[in-house]
Amino acid sequence: MTSPDAKNAADLIITGCTALVHDDHEQIDFVEDATIVVRDGLIETVTTDDLADTPAAERIDARGQIAMPGLVNCHTHAPMVALRGIAEDLPLEEWFNDVIWPIESNLTDKDVELGARLACAEMIRGGVTCFADHYFSMDAVAAVVAGCGMRANLGEAYFSSQGAEGRERSLDFALRQRGGADGRITTSLAPHAPYTVDDADLAATAHLAREHELLVHIHAAENRDQTDTSLARHGRTPIEILQGAGLLDVDLLIAHGTGIVERDLPVLAGATGRVAVASAPRGYLKFAWPTTTPVRALRKLGIPVGLGTDGAASNSSLDVWDAMALTALVQKSTEGDPRWLTARQALHHATLQSARAVGLGESVGSLAPGRKADIILVDLSGPHTQPVHDLPAALVHSARSSDVRTTIVDGRVLMRDRELQTLDVAGIVDELGERMPSLIDRSHGRKIQDYDA
Amino acid sequence: MTSPDAKNAADLIITGCTALVHDDHEQIDFVEDATIVVRDGLIETVTTDDLADTPAAERIDARGQIAMPGLVNCHTHAPMVALRGIAEDLPLEEWFNDVIWPIESNLTDKDVELGARLACAEMIRGGVTCFADHYFSMDAVAAVVAGCGMRANLGEAYFSSQGAEGRERSLDFALRQRGGADGRITTSLAPHAPYTVDDADLAATAHLAREHELLVHIHAAENRDQTDTSLARHGRTPIEILQGAGLLDVDLLIAHGTGIVERDLPVLAGATGRVAVASAPRGYLKFAWPTTTPVRALRKLGIPVGLGTDGAASNSSLDVWDAMALTALVQKSTEGDPRWLTARQALHHATLQSARAVGLGESVGSLAPGRKADIILVDLSGPHTQPVHDLPAALVHSARSSDVRTTIVDGRVLMRDRELQTLDVAGIVDELGERMPSLIDRSHGRKIQDYDA
């Protein structure tokens, strides 16, 4: 590409696809028989012109496929795939206190690295090009992101029980790693939750976020119990606690928010920061929580609601496509309105709103010139997606993550025709399997934290 | 196989798999490193013995795969895949009256045949080996079943608005086609619903069912509105109407039942026939119905609850695997109990209970000697299903229908390594596409029935 002869050659040209784009009003639209030109990791153009004569280092014939912005997993704990299935059919408190937090006291950097590699393999195969991760040993995750080619927003989690050190380590990580992996890594400060991080630490976090222009990624109002407990103990909801700490005046990504209640809405409406919520509905059903993220109320306030999977130890998978379909279904059911959260709305959550939620609203989430070339190609030729009377519905309700054939990040093909290009699943699984006995051992009786919210 | 030399050879031997079986108490269990021997369309044995020297016409090396009973779609309208996506984001009444029933007045045998072929392709690829179909032009569906190798229970639908002719045609179909396709076809009488079939026709149906030993497959108490309307008009719930007609004293498959209410439970408890309910939860969410099938209450009565997808025009897919996962999730959420409807329970619904629901409880639904060799092989080596700390949870909550690699009915391989052996999807889609304009035309202003329930 840098030789004089190929100076004008595009890096990648995708031809013959139907491209999912956003119109001037940000509505989902489709361009048939589209050609997408990628240069220097960016989308140069999405056009119906015939560019058969334009030189390109690589061409992908995508006839019969849909090109979409890559999916964004707005809230996960990627390395927890190592614990997939370890604690099934339990309420949240037992899940945390009896299984997850005891096991996490065993975590090593190597476990985190292997978990992150497996998670990235799963996500790339599911059409996820970017994920917002909130976990421990995040330098190991950053190294995996650098190696596998994905994009990520990474935050080192902390509790107040760790003292000032936790918060300092989170800041150090965020400053040291941001801009890494050729700019594919952005970072956030990652306080765990209002029930594990005290008001002083939350206020200090808000201060640091403003000073260093960092996103804050936090669990809050995860479920209604947490809101009720917070009201009983502090007279304030978790959202009001965030407000009191100044966190609504910085860029803030709130995970879950199924415990957001009516009195929180004016509080959120008064936020001066870019506040977003990540919804991961599968886990809420699995934990039998009484409510889900109040998407309709949040949208009325203009708050973006991105899609996420949470960790695989609760959600069973990192399948953002499934989160998209389930969000549409659960929102219809919760609101008692079959006309609400249409397939087009679900696709808007999965694209621009998810990009905004992780602080990348200007650079990913849309197939438009100048945006990062994070693109997936989806095959709708299978019998389960035919015929296509309604393309948004076919994508959201009939297609599955396994219909993603090609995943591209920054113009680089990470999966081609379902084959991963940068990760070796069998090798990762073998290596992880060897470490498993010591990882899941709970005989020591330790745990990293108590759940009491 | 019929030559003297091969007289003792098995037809098919599957080696090295983990086999999902049922123990003496019908609980889900697993046999590791199992070998399954198939002869004359039946499972001869499931063993851990080494049968490397046993001759077989065909061997499948299934190391690393899970062998399960094929899934049963207990309630669908297979040919409606032709209308997938045609009526999105609508309440049931508009869905029926404005779109589906006007379009269905255009249906020809050829449309039904093509729809059924596409549906069978989708189901075989999703690990479904048997389906209970309730539709029109069912001779065309029977011919497709015969050709593609699936198993099915088929019923010709009727409304009282058709006069006695509808019921007679349903009976004629049931008697003429039963035992067809080398015994793979069983049949049922298929009155549409208590709100479209009057009491006299329902009573006549019960009489015919008893006389001819036929299953009756009917929609009833589909949603709470129908129950409320029935109570207001007749002073009886739909379930009480079925009881009054004698339909609880024959073998009865009730589709949906999300409108089954407290007062119906003693009525169902008093049933003398083999009564079962098919639950298809995705559509209930999509139509924003306020309730789902009361699985826990039905199980307390010992009533089998099978899994289904309904037609793809409402459900978007015929993905029974998805119905299995969604049943677990929605039941936990509805009951407010994360410990309820475990993955093992979901697998029990998907296997023996579904087999019983369609009247095949003695012949399919379990990998046991003497049962039909309806077997699927599921690959759990993908990154989204690893590691496997909990095999039932991995199957229900992490695996997807796309992880089914091999589908076998009556010992015949219908899909091998994801490749369909008996159906050509591209050809079906092309042919269906040509017929689409006349199929979906609603300019005539007719409809086959009014929805007013």
JSON list of N, CA and C in Angstrom, two decimals, chain A residues 317-344:
[
{"chain": "A", "resi": 317, "resn": "SER", "atom": "N", "xyz": [-23.60, -15.73, 27.48]},
{"chain": "A", "resi": 317, "resn": "SER", "atom": "CA", "xyz": [-22.96, -15.48, 26.18]},
{"chain": "A", "resi": 317, "resn": "SER", "atom": "C", "xyz": [-22.64, -14.01, 26.06]},
{"chain": "A", "resi": 318, "resn": "LEU", "atom": "N", "xyz": [-21.83, -13.68, 25.07]},
{"chain": "A", "resi": 318, "resn": "LEU", "atom": "CA", "xyz": [-21.52, -12.28, 24.75]},
{"chain": "A", "resi": 318, "resn": "LEU", "atom": "C", "xyz": [-22.18, -11.92, 23.42]},
{"chain": "A", "resi": 319, "resn": "ASP", "atom": "N", "xyz": [-23.40, -12.39, 23.25]},
{"chain": "A", "resi": 319, "resn": "ASP", "atom": "CA", "xyz": [-24.10, -12.30, 21.97]},
{"chain": "A", "resi": 319, "resn": "ASP", "atom": "C", "xyz": [-24.92, -10.99, 21.94]},
{"chain": "A", "resi": 320, "resn": "VAL", "atom": "N", "xyz": [-24.33, -9.96, 21.37]},
{"chain": "A", "resi": 320, "resn": "VAL", "atom": "CA", "xyz": [-25.00, -8.66, 21.32]},
{"chain": "A", "resi": 320, "resn": "VAL", "atom": "C", "xyz": [-26.19, -8.70, 20.35]},
{"chain": "A", "resi": 321, "resn": "TRP", "atom": "N", "xyz": [-26.09, -9.54, 19.32]},
{"chain": "A", "resi": 321, "resn": "TRP", "atom": "CA", "xyz": [-27.24, -9.69, 18.42]},
{"chain": "A", "resi": 321, "resn": "TRP", "atom": "C", "xyz": [-28.47, -10.15, 19.19]},
{"chain": "A", "resi": 322, "resn": "ASP", "atom": "N", "xyz": [-28.25, -11.14, 20.04]},
{"chain": "A", "resi": 322, "resn": "ASP", "atom": "CA", "xyz": [-29.31, -11.63, 20.91]},
{"chain": "A", "resi": 322, "resn": "ASP", "atom": "C", "xyz": [-29.83, -10.52, 21.83]},
{"chain": "A", "resi": 323, "resn": "ALA", "atom": "N", "xyz": [-28.92, -9.68, 22.35]},
{"chain": "A", "resi": 323, "resn": "ALA", "atom": "CA", "xyz": [-29.36, -8.57, 23.21]},
{"chain": "A", "resi": 323, "resn": "ALA", "atom": "C", "xyz": [-30.24, -7.60, 22.41]},
{"chain": "A", "resi": 324, "resn": "MET", "atom": "N", "xyz": [-29.93, -7.42, 21.14]},
{"chain": "A", "resi": 324, "resn": "MET", "atom": "CA", "xyz": [-30.72, -6.54, 20.29]},
{"chain": "A", "resi": 324, "resn": "MET", "atom": "C", "xyz": [-32.14, -7.09, 20.12]},
{"chain": "A", "resi": 325, "resn": "ALA", "atom": "N", "xyz": [-32.26, -8.35, 19.78]},
{"chain": "A", "resi": 325, "resn": "ALA", "atom": "CA", "xyz": [-33.58, -8.96, 19.59]},
{"chain": "A", "resi": 325, "resn": "ALA", "atom": "C", "xyz": [-34.35, -8.98, 20.90]},
{"chain": "A", "resi": 326, "resn": "LEU", "atom": "N", "xyz": [-33.66, -9.35, 21.97]},
{"chain": "A", "resi": 326, "resn": "LEU", "atom": "CA", "xyz": [-34.33, -9.47, 23.26]},
{"chain": "A", "resi": 326, "resn": "LEU", "atom": "C", "xyz": [-34.77, -8.09, 23.77]},
{"chain": "A", "resi": 327, "resn": "THR", "atom": "N", "xyz": [-33.98, -7.07, 23.50]},
{"chain": "A", "resi": 327, "resn": "THR", "atom": "CA", "xyz": [-34.39, -5.72, 23.90]},
{"chain": "A", "resi": 327, "resn": "THR", "atom": "C", "xyz": [-35.71, -5.37, 23.22]},
{"chain": "A", "resi": 328, "resn": "ALA", "atom": "N", "xyz": [-35.83, -5.64, 21.93]},
{"chain": "A", "resi": 328, "resn": "ALA", "atom": "CA", "xyz": [-37.09, -5.35, 21.24]},
{"chain": "A", "resi": 328, "resn": "ALA", "atom": "C", "xyz": [-38.24, -6.13, 21.86]},
{"chain": "A", "resi": 329, "resn": "LEU", "atom": "N", "xyz": [-38.03, -7.42, 22.10]},
{"chain": "A", "resi": 329, "resn": "LEU", "atom": "CA", "xyz": [-39.11, -8.26, 22.62]},
{"chain": "A", "resi": 329, "resn": "LEU", "atom": "C", "xyz": [-39.50, -7.85, 24.04]},
{"chain": "A", "resi": 330, "resn": "VAL", "atom": "N", "xyz": [-38.52, -7.68, 24.89]},
{"chain": "A", "resi": 330, "resn": "VAL", "atom": "CA", "xyz": [-38.81, -7.37, 26.30]},
{"chain": "A", "resi": 330, "resn": "VAL", "atom": "C", "xyz": [-39.41, -5.97, 26.44]},
{"chain": "A", "resi": 331, "resn": "GLN", "atom": "N", "xyz": [-38.96, -5.04, 25.62]},
{"chain": "A", "resi": 331, "resn": "GLN", "atom": "CA", "xyz": [-39.53, -3.69, 25.70]},
{"chain": "A", "resi": 331, "resn": "GLN", "atom": "C", "xyz": [-40.99, -3.69, 25.25]},
{"chain": "A", "resi": 332, "resn": "LYS", "atom": "N", "xyz": [-41.31, -4.41, 24.18]},
{"chain": "A", "resi": 332, "resn": "LYS", "atom": "CA", "xyz": [-42.71, -4.51, 23.76]},
{"chain": "A", "resi": 332, "resn": "LYS", "atom": "C", "xyz": [-43.55, -5.07, 24.90]},
{"chain": "A", "resi": 333, "resn": "SER", "atom": "N", "xyz": [-43.06, -6.15, 25.48]},
{"chain": "A", "resi": 333, "resn": "SER", "atom": "CA", "xyz": [-43.79, -6.83, 26.54]},
{"chain": "A", "resi": 333, "resn": "SER", "atom": "C", "xyz": [-43.94, -5.93, 27.76]},
{"chain": "A", "resi": 334, "resn": "THR", "atom": "N", "xyz": [-42.85, -5.29, 28.17]},
{"chain": "A", "resi": 334, "resn": "THR", "atom": "CA", "xyz": [-42.88, -4.46, 29.38]},
{"chain": "A", "resi": 334, "resn": "THR", "atom": "C", "xyz": [-43.81, -3.27, 29.21]},
{"chain": "A", "resi": 335, "resn": "GLU", "atom": "N", "xyz": [-43.77, -2.66, 28.04]},
{"chain": "A", "resi": 335, "resn": "GLU", "atom": "CA", "xyz": [-44.61, -1.48, 27.79]},
{"chain": "A", "resi": 335, "resn": "GLU", "atom": "C", "xyz": [-46.03, -1.87, 27.39]},
{"chain": "A", "resi": 336, "resn": "GLY", "atom": "N", "xyz": [-46.26, -3.16, 27.16]},
{"chain": "A", "resi": 336, "resn": "GLY", "atom": "CA", "xyz": [-47.58, -3.60, 26.71]},
{"chain": "A", "resi": 336, "resn": "GLY", "atom": "C", "xyz": [-47.96, -3.00, 25.37]},
{"chain": "A", "resi": 337, "resn": "ASP", "atom": "N", "xyz": [-46.97, -2.78, 24.51]},
{"chain": "A", "resi": 337, "resn": "ASP", "atom": "CA", "xyz": [-47.21, -2.06, 23.26]},
{"chain": "A", "resi": 337, "resn": "ASP", "atom": "C", "xyz": [-46.44, -2.72, 22.10]},
{"chain": "A", "resi": 338, "resn": "PRO", "atom": "N", "xyz": [-47.16, -3.47, 21.25]},
{"chain": "A", "resi": 338, "resn": "PRO", "atom": "CA", "xyz": [-46.46, -4.14, 20.15]},
{"chain": "A", "resi": 338, "resn": "PRO", "atom": "C", "xyz": [-45.86, -3.18, 19.11]},
{"chain": "A", "resi": 339, "resn": "ARG", "atom": "N", "xyz": [-46.33, -1.93, 19.13]},
{"chain": "A", "resi": 339, "resn": "ARG", "atom": "CA", "xyz": [-45.81, -0.96, 18.14]},
{"chain": "A", "resi": 339, "resn": "ARG", "atom": "C", "xyz": [-44.52, -0.30, 18.58]},
{"chain": "A", "resi": 340, "resn": "TRP", "atom": "N", "xyz": [-44.14, -0.47, 19.85]},
{"chain": "A", "resi": 340, "resn": "TRP", "atom": "CA", "xyz": [-42.97, 0.18, 20.41]},
{"chain": "A", "resi": 340, "resn": "TRP", "atom": "C", "xyz": [-41.73, -0.70, 20.25]},
{"chain": "A", "resi": 341, "resn": "LEU", "atom": "N", "xyz": [-40.64, -0.03, 20.18]},
{"chain": "A", "resi": 341, "resn": "LEU", "atom": "CA", "xyz": [-39.34, -0.63, 19.92]},
{"chain": "A", "resi": 341, "resn": "LEU", "atom": "C", "xyz": [-39.40, -1.57, 18.71]},
{"chain": "A", "resi": 342, "resn": "THR", "atom": "N", "xyz": [-39.63, -0.92, 17.60]},
{"chain": "A", "resi": 342, "resn": "THR", "atom": "CA", "xyz": [-39.63, -1.58, 16.30]},
{"chain": "A", "resi": 342, "resn": "THR", "atom": "C", "xyz": [-38.23, -2.09, 15.97]},
{"chain": "A", "resi": 343, "resn": "ALA", "atom": "N", "xyz": [-38.16, -2.88, 14.93]},
{"chain": "A", "resi": 343, "resn": "ALA", "atom": "CA", "xyz": [-36.86, -3.39, 14.51]},
{"chain": "A", "resi": 343, "resn": "ALA", "atom": "C", "xyz": [-35.92, -2.24, 14.13]},
{"chain": "A", "resi": 344, "resn": "ARG", "atom": "N", "xyz": [-36.46, -1.20, 13.51]},
{"chain": "A", "resi": 344, "resn": "ARG", "atom": "CA", "xyz": [-35.61, -0.04, 13.17]},
{"chain": "A", "resi": 344, "resn": "ARG", "atom": "C", "xyz": [-35.07, 0.62, 14.43]}
]
